[in-house]
C-alpha atoms as a PDB file:
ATOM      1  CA  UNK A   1      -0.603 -11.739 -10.225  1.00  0.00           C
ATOM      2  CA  UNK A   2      -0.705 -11.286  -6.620  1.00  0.00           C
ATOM      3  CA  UNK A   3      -3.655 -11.614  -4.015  1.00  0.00           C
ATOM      4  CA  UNK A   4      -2.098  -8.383  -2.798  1.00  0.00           C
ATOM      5  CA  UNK A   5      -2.471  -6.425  -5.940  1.00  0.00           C
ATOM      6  CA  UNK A   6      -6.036  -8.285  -6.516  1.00  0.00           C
ATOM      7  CA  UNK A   7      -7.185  -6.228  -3.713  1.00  0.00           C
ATOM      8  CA  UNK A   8      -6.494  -2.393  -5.369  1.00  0.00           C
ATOM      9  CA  UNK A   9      -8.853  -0.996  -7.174  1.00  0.00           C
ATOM     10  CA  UNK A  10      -8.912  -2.247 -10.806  1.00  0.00           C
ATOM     11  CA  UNK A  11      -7.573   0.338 -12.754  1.00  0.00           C
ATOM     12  CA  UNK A  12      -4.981   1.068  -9.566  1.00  0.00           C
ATOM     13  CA  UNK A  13      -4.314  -2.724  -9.738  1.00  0.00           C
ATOM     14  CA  UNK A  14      -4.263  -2.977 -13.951  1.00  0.00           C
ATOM     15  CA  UNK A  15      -1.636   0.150 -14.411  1.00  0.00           C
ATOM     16  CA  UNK A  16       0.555  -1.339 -11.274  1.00  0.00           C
ATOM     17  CA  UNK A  17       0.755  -4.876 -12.820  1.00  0.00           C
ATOM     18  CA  UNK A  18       2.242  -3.625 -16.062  1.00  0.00           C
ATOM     19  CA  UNK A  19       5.032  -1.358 -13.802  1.00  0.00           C
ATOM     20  CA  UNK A  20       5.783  -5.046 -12.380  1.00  0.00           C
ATOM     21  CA  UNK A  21       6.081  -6.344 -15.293  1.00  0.00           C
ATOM     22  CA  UNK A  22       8.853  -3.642 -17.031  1.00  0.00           C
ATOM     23  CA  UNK A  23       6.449  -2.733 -19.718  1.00  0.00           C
ATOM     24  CA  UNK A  24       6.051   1.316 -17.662  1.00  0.00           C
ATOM     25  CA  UNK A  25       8.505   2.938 -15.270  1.00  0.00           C
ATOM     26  CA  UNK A  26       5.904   3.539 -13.215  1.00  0.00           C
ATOM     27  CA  UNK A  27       2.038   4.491 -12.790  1.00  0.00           C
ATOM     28  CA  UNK A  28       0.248   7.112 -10.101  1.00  0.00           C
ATOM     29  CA  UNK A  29      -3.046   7.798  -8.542  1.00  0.00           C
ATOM     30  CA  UNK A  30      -4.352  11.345  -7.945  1.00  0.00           C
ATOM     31  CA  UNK A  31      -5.937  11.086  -4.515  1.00  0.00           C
ATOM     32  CA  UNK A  32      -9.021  13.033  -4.902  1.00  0.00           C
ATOM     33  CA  UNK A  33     -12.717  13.185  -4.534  1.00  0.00           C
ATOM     34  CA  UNK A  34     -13.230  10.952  -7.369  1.00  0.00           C
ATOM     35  CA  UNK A  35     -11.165   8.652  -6.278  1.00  0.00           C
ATOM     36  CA  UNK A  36     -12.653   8.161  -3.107  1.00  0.00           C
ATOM     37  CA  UNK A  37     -16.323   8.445  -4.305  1.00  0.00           C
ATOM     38  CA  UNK A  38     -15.865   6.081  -6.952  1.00  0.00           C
ATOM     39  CA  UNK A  39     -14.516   3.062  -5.211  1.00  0.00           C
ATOM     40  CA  UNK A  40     -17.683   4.067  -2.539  1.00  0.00           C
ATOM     41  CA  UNK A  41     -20.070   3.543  -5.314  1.00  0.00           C
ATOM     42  CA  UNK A  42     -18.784   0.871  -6.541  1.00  0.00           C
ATOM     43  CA  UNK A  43     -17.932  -1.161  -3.500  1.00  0.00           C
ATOM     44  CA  UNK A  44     -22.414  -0.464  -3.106  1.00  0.00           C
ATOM     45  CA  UNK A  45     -23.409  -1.795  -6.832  1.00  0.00           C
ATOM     46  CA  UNK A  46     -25.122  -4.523  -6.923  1.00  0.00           C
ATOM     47  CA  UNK A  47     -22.855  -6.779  -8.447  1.00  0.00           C
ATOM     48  CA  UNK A  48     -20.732  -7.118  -4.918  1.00  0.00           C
ATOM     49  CA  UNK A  49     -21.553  -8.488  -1.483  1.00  0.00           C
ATOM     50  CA  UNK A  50     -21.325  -6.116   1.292  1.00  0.00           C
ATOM     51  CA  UNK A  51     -17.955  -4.464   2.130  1.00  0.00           C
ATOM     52  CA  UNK A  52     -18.545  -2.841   5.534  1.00  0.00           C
ATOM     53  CA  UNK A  53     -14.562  -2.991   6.795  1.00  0.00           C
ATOM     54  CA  UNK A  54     -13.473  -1.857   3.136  1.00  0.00           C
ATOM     55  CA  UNK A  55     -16.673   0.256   3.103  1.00  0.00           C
ATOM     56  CA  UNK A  56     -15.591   2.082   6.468  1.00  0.00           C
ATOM     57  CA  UNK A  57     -11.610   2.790   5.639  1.00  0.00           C
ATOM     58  CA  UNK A  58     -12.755   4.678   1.994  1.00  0.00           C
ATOM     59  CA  UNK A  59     -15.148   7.247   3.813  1.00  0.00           C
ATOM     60  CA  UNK A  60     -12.364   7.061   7.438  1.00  0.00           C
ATOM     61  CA  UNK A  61      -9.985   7.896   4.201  1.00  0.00           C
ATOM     62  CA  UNK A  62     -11.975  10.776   2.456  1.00  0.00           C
ATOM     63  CA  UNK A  63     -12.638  12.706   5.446  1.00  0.00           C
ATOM     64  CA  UNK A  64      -9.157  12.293   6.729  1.00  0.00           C
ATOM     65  CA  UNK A  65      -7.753  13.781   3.541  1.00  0.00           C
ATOM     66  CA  UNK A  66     -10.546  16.439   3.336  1.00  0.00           C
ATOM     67  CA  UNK A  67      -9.712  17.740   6.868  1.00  0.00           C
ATOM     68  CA  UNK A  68      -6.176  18.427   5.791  1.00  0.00           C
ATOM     69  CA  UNK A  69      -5.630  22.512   5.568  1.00  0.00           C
ATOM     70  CA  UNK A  70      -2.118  23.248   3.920  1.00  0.00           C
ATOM     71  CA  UNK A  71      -0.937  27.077   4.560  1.00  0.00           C
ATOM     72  CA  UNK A  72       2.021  28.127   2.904  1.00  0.00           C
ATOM     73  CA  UNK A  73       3.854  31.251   4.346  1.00  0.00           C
ATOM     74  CA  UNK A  74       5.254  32.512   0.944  1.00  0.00           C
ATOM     75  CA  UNK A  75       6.000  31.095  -2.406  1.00  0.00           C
ATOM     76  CA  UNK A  76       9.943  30.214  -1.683  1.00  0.00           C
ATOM     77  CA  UNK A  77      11.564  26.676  -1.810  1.00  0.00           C
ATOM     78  CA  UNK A  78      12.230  26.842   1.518  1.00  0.00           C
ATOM     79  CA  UNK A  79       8.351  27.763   2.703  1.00  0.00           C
ATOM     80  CA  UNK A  80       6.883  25.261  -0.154  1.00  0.00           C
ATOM     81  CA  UNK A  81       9.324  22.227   1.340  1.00  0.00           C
ATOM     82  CA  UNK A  82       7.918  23.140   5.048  1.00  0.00           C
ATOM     83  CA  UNK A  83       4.862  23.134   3.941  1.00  0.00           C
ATOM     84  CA  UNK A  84       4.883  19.519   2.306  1.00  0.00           C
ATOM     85  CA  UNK A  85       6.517  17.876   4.822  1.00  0.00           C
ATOM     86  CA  UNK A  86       3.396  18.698   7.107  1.00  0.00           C
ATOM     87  CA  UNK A  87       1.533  17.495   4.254  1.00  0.00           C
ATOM     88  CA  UNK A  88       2.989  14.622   3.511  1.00  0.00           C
ATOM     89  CA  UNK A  89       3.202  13.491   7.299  1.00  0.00           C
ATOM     90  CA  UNK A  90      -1.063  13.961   7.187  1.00  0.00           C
ATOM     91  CA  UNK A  91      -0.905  12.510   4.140  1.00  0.00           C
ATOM     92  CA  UNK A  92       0.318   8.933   5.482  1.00  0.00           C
ATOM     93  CA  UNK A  93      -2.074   9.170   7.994  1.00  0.00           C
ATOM     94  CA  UNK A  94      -4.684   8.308   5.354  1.00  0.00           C
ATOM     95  CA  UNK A  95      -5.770   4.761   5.675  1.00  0.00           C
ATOM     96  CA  UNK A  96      -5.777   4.284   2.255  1.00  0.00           C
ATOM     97  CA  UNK A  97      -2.286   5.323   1.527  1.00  0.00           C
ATOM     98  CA  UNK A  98      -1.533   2.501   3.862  1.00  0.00           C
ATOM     99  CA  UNK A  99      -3.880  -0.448   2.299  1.00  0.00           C
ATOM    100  CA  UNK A 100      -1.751   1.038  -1.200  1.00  0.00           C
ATOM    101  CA  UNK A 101       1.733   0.925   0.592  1.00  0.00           C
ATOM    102  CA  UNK A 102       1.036  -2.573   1.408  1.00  0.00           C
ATOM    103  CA  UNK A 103      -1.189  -4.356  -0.998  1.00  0.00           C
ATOM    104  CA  UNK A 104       0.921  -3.541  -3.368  1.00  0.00           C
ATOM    105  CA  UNK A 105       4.263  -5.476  -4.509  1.00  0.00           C
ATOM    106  CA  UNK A 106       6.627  -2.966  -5.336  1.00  0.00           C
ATOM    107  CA  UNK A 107       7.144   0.153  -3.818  1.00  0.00           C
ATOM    108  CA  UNK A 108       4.444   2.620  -2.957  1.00  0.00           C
ATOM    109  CA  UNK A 109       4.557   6.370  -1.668  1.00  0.00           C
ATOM    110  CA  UNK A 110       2.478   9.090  -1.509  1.00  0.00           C
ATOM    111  CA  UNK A 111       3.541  12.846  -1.978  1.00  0.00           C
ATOM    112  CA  UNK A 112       2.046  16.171  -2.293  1.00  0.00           C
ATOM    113  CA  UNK A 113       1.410  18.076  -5.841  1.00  0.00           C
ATOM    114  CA  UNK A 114       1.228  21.756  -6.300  1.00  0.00           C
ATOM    115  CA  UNK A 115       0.894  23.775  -9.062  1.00  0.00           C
ATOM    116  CA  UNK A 116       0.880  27.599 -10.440  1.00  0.00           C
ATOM    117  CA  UNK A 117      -1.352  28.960 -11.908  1.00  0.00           C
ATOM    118  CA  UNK A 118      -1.886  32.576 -12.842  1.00  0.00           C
ATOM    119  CA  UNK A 119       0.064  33.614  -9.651  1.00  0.00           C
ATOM    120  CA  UNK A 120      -2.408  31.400  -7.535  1.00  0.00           C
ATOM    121  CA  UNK A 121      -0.881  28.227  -5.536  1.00  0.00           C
ATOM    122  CA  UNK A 122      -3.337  24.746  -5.938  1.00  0.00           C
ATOM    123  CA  UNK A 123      -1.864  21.669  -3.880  1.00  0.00           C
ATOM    124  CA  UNK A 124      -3.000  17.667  -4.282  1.00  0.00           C
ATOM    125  CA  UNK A 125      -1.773  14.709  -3.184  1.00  0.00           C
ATOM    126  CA  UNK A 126      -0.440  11.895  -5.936  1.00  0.00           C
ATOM    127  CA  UNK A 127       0.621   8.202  -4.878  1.00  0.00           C
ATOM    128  CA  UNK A 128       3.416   6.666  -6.993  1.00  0.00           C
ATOM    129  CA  UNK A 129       4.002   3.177  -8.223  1.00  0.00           C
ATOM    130  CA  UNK A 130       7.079   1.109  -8.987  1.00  0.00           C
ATOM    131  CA  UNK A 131       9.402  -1.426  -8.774  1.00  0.00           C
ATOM    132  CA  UNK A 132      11.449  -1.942  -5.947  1.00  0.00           C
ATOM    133  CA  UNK A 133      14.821  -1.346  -7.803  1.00  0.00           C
ATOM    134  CA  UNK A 134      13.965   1.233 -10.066  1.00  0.00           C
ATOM    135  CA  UNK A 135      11.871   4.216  -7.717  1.00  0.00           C
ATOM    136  CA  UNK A 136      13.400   7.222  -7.030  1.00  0.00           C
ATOM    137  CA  UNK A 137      12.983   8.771  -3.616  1.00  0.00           C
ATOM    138  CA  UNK A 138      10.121  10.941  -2.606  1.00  0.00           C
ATOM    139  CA  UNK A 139      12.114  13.653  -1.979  1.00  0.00           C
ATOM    140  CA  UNK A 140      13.404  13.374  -5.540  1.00  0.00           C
ATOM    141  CA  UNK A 141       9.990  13.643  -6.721  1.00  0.00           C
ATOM    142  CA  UNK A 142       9.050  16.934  -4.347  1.00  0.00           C
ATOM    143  CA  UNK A 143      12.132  18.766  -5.231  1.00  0.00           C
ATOM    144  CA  UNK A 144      11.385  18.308  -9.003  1.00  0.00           C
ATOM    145  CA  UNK A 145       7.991  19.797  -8.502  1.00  0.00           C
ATOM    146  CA  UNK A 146       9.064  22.487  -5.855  1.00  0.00           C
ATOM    147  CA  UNK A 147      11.211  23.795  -8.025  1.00  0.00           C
ATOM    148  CA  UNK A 148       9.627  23.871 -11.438  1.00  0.00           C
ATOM    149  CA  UNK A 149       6.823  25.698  -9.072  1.00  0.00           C
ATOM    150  CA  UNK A 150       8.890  28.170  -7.726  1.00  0.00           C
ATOM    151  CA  UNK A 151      10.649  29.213 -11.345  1.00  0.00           C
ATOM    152  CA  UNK A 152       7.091  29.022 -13.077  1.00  0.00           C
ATOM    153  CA  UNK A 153       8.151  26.495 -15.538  1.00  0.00           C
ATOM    154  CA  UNK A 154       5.344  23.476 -14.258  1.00  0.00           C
ATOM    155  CA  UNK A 155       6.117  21.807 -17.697  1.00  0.00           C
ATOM    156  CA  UNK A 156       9.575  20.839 -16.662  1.00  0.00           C
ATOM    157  CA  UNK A 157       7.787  18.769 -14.008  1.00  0.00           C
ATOM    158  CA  UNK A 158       5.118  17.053 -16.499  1.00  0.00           C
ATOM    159  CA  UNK A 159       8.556  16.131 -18.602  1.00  0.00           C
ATOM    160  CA  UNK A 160       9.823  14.906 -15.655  1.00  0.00           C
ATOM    161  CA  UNK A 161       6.360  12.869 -14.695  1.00  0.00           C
ATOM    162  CA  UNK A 162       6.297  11.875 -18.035  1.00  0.00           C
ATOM    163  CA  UNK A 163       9.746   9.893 -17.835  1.00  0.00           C
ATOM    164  CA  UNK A 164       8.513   8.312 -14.671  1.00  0.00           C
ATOM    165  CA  UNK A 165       5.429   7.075 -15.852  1.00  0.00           C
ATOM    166  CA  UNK A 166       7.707   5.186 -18.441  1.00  0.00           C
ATOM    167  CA  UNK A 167       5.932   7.466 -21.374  1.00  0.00           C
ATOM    168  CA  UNK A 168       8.395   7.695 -24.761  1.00  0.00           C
ATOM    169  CA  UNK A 169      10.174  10.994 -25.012  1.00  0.00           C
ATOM    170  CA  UNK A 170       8.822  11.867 -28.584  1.00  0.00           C
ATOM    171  CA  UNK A 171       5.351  12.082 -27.109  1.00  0.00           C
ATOM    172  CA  UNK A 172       6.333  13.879 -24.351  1.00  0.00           C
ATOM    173  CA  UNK A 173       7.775  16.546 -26.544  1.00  0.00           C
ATOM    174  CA  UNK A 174       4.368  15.624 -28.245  1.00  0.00           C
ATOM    175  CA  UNK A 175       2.484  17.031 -25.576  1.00  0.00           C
ATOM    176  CA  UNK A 176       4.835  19.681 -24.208  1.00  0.00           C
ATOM    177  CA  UNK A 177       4.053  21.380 -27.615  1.00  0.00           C
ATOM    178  CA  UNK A 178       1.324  24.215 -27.113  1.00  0.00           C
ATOM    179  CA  UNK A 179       0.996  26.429 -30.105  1.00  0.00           C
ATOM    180  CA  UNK A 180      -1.865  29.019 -29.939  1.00  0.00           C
ATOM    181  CA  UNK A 181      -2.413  27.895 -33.493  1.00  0.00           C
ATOM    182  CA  UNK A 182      -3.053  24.792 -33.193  1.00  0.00           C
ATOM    183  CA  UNK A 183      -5.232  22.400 -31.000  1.00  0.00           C
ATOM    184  CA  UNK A 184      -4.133  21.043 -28.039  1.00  0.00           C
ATOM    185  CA  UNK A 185      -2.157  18.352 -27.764  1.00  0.00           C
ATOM    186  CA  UNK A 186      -4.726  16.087 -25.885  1.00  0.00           C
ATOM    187  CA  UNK A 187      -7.521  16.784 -28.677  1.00  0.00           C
ATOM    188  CA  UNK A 188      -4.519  16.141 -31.442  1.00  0.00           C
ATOM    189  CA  UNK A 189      -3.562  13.068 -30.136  1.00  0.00           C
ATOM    190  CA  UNK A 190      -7.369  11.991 -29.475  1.00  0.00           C
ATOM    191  CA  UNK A 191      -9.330  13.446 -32.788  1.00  0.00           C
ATOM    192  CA  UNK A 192      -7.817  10.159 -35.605  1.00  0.00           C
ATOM    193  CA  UNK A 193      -9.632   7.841 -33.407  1.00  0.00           C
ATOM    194  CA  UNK A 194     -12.526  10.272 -32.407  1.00  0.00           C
ATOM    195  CA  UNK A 195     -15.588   8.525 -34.198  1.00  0.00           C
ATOM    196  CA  UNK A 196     -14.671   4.998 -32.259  1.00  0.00           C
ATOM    197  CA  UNK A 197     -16.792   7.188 -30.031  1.00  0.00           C
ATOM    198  CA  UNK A 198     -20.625   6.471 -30.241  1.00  0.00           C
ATOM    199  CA  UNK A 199     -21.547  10.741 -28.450  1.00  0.00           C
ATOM    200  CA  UNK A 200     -25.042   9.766 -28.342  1.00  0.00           C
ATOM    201  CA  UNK A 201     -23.938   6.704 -25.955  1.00  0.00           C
ATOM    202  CA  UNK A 202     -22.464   8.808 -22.952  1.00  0.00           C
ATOM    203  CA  UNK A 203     -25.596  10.545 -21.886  1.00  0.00           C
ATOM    204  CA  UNK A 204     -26.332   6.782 -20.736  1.00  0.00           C
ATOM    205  CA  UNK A 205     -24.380   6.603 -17.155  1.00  0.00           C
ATOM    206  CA  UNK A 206     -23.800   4.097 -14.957  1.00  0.00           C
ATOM    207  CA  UNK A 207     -27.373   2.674 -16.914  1.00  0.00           C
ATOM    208  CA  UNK A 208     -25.194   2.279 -20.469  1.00  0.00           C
ATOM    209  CA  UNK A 209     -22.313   0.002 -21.253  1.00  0.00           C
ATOM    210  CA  UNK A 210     -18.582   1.132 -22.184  1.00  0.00           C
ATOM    211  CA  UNK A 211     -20.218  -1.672 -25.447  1.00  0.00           C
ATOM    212  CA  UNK A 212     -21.881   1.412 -26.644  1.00  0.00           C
ATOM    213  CA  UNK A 213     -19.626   4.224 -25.646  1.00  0.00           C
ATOM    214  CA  UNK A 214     -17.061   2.127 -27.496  1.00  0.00           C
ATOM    215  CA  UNK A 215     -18.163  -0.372 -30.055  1.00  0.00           C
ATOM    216  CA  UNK A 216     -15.017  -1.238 -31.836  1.00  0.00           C
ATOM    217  CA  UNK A 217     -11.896  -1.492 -30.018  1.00  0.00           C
ATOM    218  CA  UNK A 218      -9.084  -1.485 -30.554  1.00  0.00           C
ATOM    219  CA  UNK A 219     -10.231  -1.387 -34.385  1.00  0.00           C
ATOM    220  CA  UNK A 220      -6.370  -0.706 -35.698  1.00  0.00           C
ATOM    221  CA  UNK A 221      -3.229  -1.531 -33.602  1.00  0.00           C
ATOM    222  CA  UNK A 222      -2.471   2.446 -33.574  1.00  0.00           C
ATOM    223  CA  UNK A 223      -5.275   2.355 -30.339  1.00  0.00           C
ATOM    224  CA  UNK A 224      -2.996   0.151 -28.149  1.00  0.00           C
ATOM    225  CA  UNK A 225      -0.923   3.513 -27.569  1.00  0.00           C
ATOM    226  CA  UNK A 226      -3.424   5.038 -24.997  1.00  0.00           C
ATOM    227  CA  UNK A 227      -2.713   2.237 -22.360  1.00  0.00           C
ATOM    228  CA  UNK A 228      -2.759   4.955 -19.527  1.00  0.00           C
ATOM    229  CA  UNK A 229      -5.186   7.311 -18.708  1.00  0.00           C
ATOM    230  CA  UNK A 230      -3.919  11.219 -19.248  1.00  0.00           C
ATOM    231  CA  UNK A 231      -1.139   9.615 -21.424  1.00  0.00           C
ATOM    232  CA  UNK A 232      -1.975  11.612 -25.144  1.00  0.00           C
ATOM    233  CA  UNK A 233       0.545  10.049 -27.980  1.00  0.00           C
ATOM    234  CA  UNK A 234       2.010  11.412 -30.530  1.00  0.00           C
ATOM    235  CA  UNK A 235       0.087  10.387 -33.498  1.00  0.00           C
ATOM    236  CA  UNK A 236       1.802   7.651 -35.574  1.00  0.00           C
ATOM    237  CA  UNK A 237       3.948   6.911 -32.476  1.00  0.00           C
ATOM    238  CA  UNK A 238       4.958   3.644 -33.014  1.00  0.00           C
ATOM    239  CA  UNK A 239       7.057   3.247 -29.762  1.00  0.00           C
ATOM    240  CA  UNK A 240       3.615   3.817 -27.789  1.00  0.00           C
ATOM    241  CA  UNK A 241       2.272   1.394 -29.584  1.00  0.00           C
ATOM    242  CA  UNK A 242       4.409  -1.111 -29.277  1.00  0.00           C
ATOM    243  CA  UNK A 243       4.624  -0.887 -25.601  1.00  0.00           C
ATOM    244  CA  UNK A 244       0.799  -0.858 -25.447  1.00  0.00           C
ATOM    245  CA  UNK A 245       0.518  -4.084 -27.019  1.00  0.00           C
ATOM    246  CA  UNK A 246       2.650  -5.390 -25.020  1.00  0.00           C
ATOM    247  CA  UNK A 247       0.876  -4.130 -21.446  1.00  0.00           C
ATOM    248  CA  UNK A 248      -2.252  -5.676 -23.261  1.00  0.00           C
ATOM    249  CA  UNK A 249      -0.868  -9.183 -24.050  1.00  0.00           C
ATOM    250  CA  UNK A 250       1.006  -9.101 -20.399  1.00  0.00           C
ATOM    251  CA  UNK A 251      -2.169  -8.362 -18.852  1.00  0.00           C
ATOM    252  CA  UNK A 252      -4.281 -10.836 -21.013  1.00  0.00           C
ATOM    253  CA  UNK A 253      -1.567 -13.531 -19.822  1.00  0.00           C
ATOM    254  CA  UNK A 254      -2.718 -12.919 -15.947  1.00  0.00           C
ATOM    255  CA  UNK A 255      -6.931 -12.107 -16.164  1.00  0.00           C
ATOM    256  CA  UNK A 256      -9.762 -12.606 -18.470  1.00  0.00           C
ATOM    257  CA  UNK A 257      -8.759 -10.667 -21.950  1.00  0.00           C
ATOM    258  CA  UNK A 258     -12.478  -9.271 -21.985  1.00  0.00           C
ATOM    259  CA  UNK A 259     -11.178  -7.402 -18.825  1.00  0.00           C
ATOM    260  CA  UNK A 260      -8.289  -6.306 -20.431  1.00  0.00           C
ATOM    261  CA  UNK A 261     -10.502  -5.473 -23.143  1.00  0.00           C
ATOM    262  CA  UNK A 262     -12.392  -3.044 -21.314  1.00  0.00           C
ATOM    263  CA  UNK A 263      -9.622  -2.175 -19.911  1.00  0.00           C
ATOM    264  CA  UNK A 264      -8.253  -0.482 -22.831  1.00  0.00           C
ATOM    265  CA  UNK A 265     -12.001   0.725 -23.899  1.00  0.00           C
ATOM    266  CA  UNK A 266     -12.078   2.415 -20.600  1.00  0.00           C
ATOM    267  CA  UNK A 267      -9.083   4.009 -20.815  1.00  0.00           C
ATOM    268  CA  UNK A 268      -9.923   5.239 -24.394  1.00  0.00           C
ATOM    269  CA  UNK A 269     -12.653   6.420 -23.197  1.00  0.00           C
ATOM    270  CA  UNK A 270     -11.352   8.534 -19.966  1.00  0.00           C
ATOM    271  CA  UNK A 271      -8.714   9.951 -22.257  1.00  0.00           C
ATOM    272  CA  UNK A 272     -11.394  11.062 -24.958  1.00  0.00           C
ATOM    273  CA  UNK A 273     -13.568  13.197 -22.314  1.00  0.00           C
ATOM    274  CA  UNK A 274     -10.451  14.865 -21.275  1.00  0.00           C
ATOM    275  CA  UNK A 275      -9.383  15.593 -24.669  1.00  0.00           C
ATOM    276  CA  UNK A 276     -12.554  17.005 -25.243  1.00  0.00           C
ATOM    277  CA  UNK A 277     -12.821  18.728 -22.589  1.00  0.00           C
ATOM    278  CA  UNK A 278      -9.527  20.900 -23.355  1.00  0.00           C
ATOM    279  CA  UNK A 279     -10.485  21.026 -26.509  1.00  0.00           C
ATOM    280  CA  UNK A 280     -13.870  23.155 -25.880  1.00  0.00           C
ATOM    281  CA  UNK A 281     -12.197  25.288 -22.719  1.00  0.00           C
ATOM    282  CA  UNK A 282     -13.925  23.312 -20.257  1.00  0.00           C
ATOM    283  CA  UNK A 283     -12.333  22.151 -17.109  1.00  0.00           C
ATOM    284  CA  UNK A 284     -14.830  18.800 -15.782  1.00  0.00           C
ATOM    285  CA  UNK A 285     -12.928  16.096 -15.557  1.00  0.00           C
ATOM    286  CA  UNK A 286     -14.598  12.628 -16.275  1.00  0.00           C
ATOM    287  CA  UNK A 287     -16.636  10.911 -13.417  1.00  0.00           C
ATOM    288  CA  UNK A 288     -16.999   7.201 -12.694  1.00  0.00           C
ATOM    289  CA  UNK A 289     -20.079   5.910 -14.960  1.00  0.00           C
ATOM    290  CA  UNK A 290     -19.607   8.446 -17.815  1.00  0.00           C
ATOM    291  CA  UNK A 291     -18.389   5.265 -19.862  1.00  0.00           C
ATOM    292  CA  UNK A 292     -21.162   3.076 -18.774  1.00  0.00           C
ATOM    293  CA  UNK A 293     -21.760   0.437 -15.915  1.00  0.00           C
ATOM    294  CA  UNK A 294     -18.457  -1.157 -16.154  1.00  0.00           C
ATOM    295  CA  UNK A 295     -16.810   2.414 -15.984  1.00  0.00           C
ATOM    296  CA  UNK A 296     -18.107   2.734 -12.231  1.00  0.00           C
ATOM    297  CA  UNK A 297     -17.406  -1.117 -11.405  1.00  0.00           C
ATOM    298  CA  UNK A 298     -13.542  -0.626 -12.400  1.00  0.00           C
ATOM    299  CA  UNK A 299     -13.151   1.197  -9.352  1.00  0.00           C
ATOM    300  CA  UNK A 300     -13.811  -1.783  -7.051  1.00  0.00           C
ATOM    301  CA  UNK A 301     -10.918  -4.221  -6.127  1.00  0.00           C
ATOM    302  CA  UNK A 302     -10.059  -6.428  -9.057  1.00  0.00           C
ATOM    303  CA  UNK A 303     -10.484  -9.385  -7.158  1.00  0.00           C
ATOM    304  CA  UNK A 304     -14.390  -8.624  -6.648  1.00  0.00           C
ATOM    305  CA  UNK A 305     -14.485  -7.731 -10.410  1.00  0.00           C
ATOM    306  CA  UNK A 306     -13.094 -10.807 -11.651  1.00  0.00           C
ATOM    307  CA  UNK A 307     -15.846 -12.876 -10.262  1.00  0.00           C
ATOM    308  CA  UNK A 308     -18.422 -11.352 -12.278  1.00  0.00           C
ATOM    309  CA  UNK A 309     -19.934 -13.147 -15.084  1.00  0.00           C
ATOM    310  CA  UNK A 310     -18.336 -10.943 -17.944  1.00  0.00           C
ATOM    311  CA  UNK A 311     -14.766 -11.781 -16.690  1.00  0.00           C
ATOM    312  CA  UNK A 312     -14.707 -15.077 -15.420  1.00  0.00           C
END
């Protein structure tokens, strides 16, 4: 593993080392107030020595992205690809988009992300990973979503995310499957593995452990198949699986299995508040420390977190 990659954030730097290794097509990062705020907060825990430089570019970077005002004149291809080439040339100007672009070892690039919903336009900014020879452009990537936004058909983008984030195609059928009779997806994929959850344990915080939030784990070899976070399986999919078990034993290989470990717990975890989440109509999305202490300390570089006691 590289020093480069050593110095993303650990889950950044986790998801990007199994894109390097072939075992996923490629990984992303939502840039968003979570994002930001978590490696802040993490970066000031205890565990870590001062960070003032890294410290400085994370806040330089979250007010740089929060000053950026997108206006699009109408909802046409033309007037959605004006608009995100402004955005995307703000976008770069974000210092961490840079320390991404070059810490790590493939390549790296930033675009924005809209999507439709109920006639109303919502725009974000997502930064891609993969290898050097196998990336498409980032105009490939706009155009894909510019046009499923334009024809109202966003889930021919997610299909089209899905293959990029190296996901099989029976679970992305899987998840592109949303009867009004049945649960969603997320919560179908999620609900087998359900009580590996210990409920009473997330009310805990940064102040629990992910130890309690998830006691047992992996306690069958069908939980290797969440080895991304947002990435719901088809139940029984032994393809996701498979290719779990192998970012597992590829990452074990390079840092401390307990880290890989938690790792996967975390991840588990993540996907399970999400589920649940859609499941029950609400719309929070998970914050870092829901999963316990080490939830909140995965967003610091993995360099810093491998020289804690637990993972050296």
């Amino acid at each position: 593993m590289s020093d480069g990659i050593r110095r993303l954030p650990a889950f950044t730097a986790l998801s990007g080392q199994a894109v390097l290794d072939g075992h996923r097509k490629g990984a992303s990062i939502q840039l968003d107030e979570t994002y930001f705020a978590g490696q802040i907060r993490a970066l000031q825990a205890d565990e870590f020595p001062p960070g003032e430089r890294r410290l400085a570019a994370l806040r330089d970077s979250r007010e740089t992205y929060e000053s950026i005002d997108v206006e699009v004149e109408s909802l046409t291809e033309q007037h959605l690809w004006d608009a995100s080439r402004r955005f995307r040339r703000r976008l770069r100007t974000v210092p961490e988009v840079a320390h991404l672009d070059r810490h790590f070892p493939g390549h790296c690039f930033v675009v924005p992300e809209w999507l439709r919903t109920d006639n109303r336009l919502h725009y974000g900014a997502r930064v891609y990973l993969f290898r050097e020879d196998d990336a498409p452009t980032p105009e490939t990537v706009m155009q894909e979503n510019i046009a499923a936004v334009v024809a109202d058909s966003f889930g021919d983008f997610e299909r089209y995310q899905g293959r990029l984030h190296g996901y099989p195609d029976c679970c992305i059928d899987f998840y592109q499957d949303r009867s009004p009779d049945s649960p969603a997806p997320e919560w179908q994929a999620i609900a087998p593995f359900a009580d590996r959850i210990d409920e009473d344990a997330l009310g805990a915080g940064p102040a629990g452990s992910i130890d309690d939030v998830v006691p047992a784990f992996p306690d069958t070899e069908a939980e290797y198949a969440f080895f991304a976070r947002e990435f719901f399986p088809e139940p029984g999919c032994e393809t996701a699986r498979t290719k779990g078990r192998a970012v597992y034993d590829t990452l074990a290989a390079v840092v401390d299995e307990r880290l890989v470990e938690d790792y996967f717990k975390l991840t588990f975890g993540f996907n399970y508040l999400v589920a649940q989440a859609v499941h029950t109509g609400g719309n929070r999305r998970p914050t870092p420390g829901d999963l316990g202490r080490e939830d909140l300390l995965f967003y610091a570089p993995l360099g810093e977190l491998t020289t804690l006691p637990r993972y050296s």
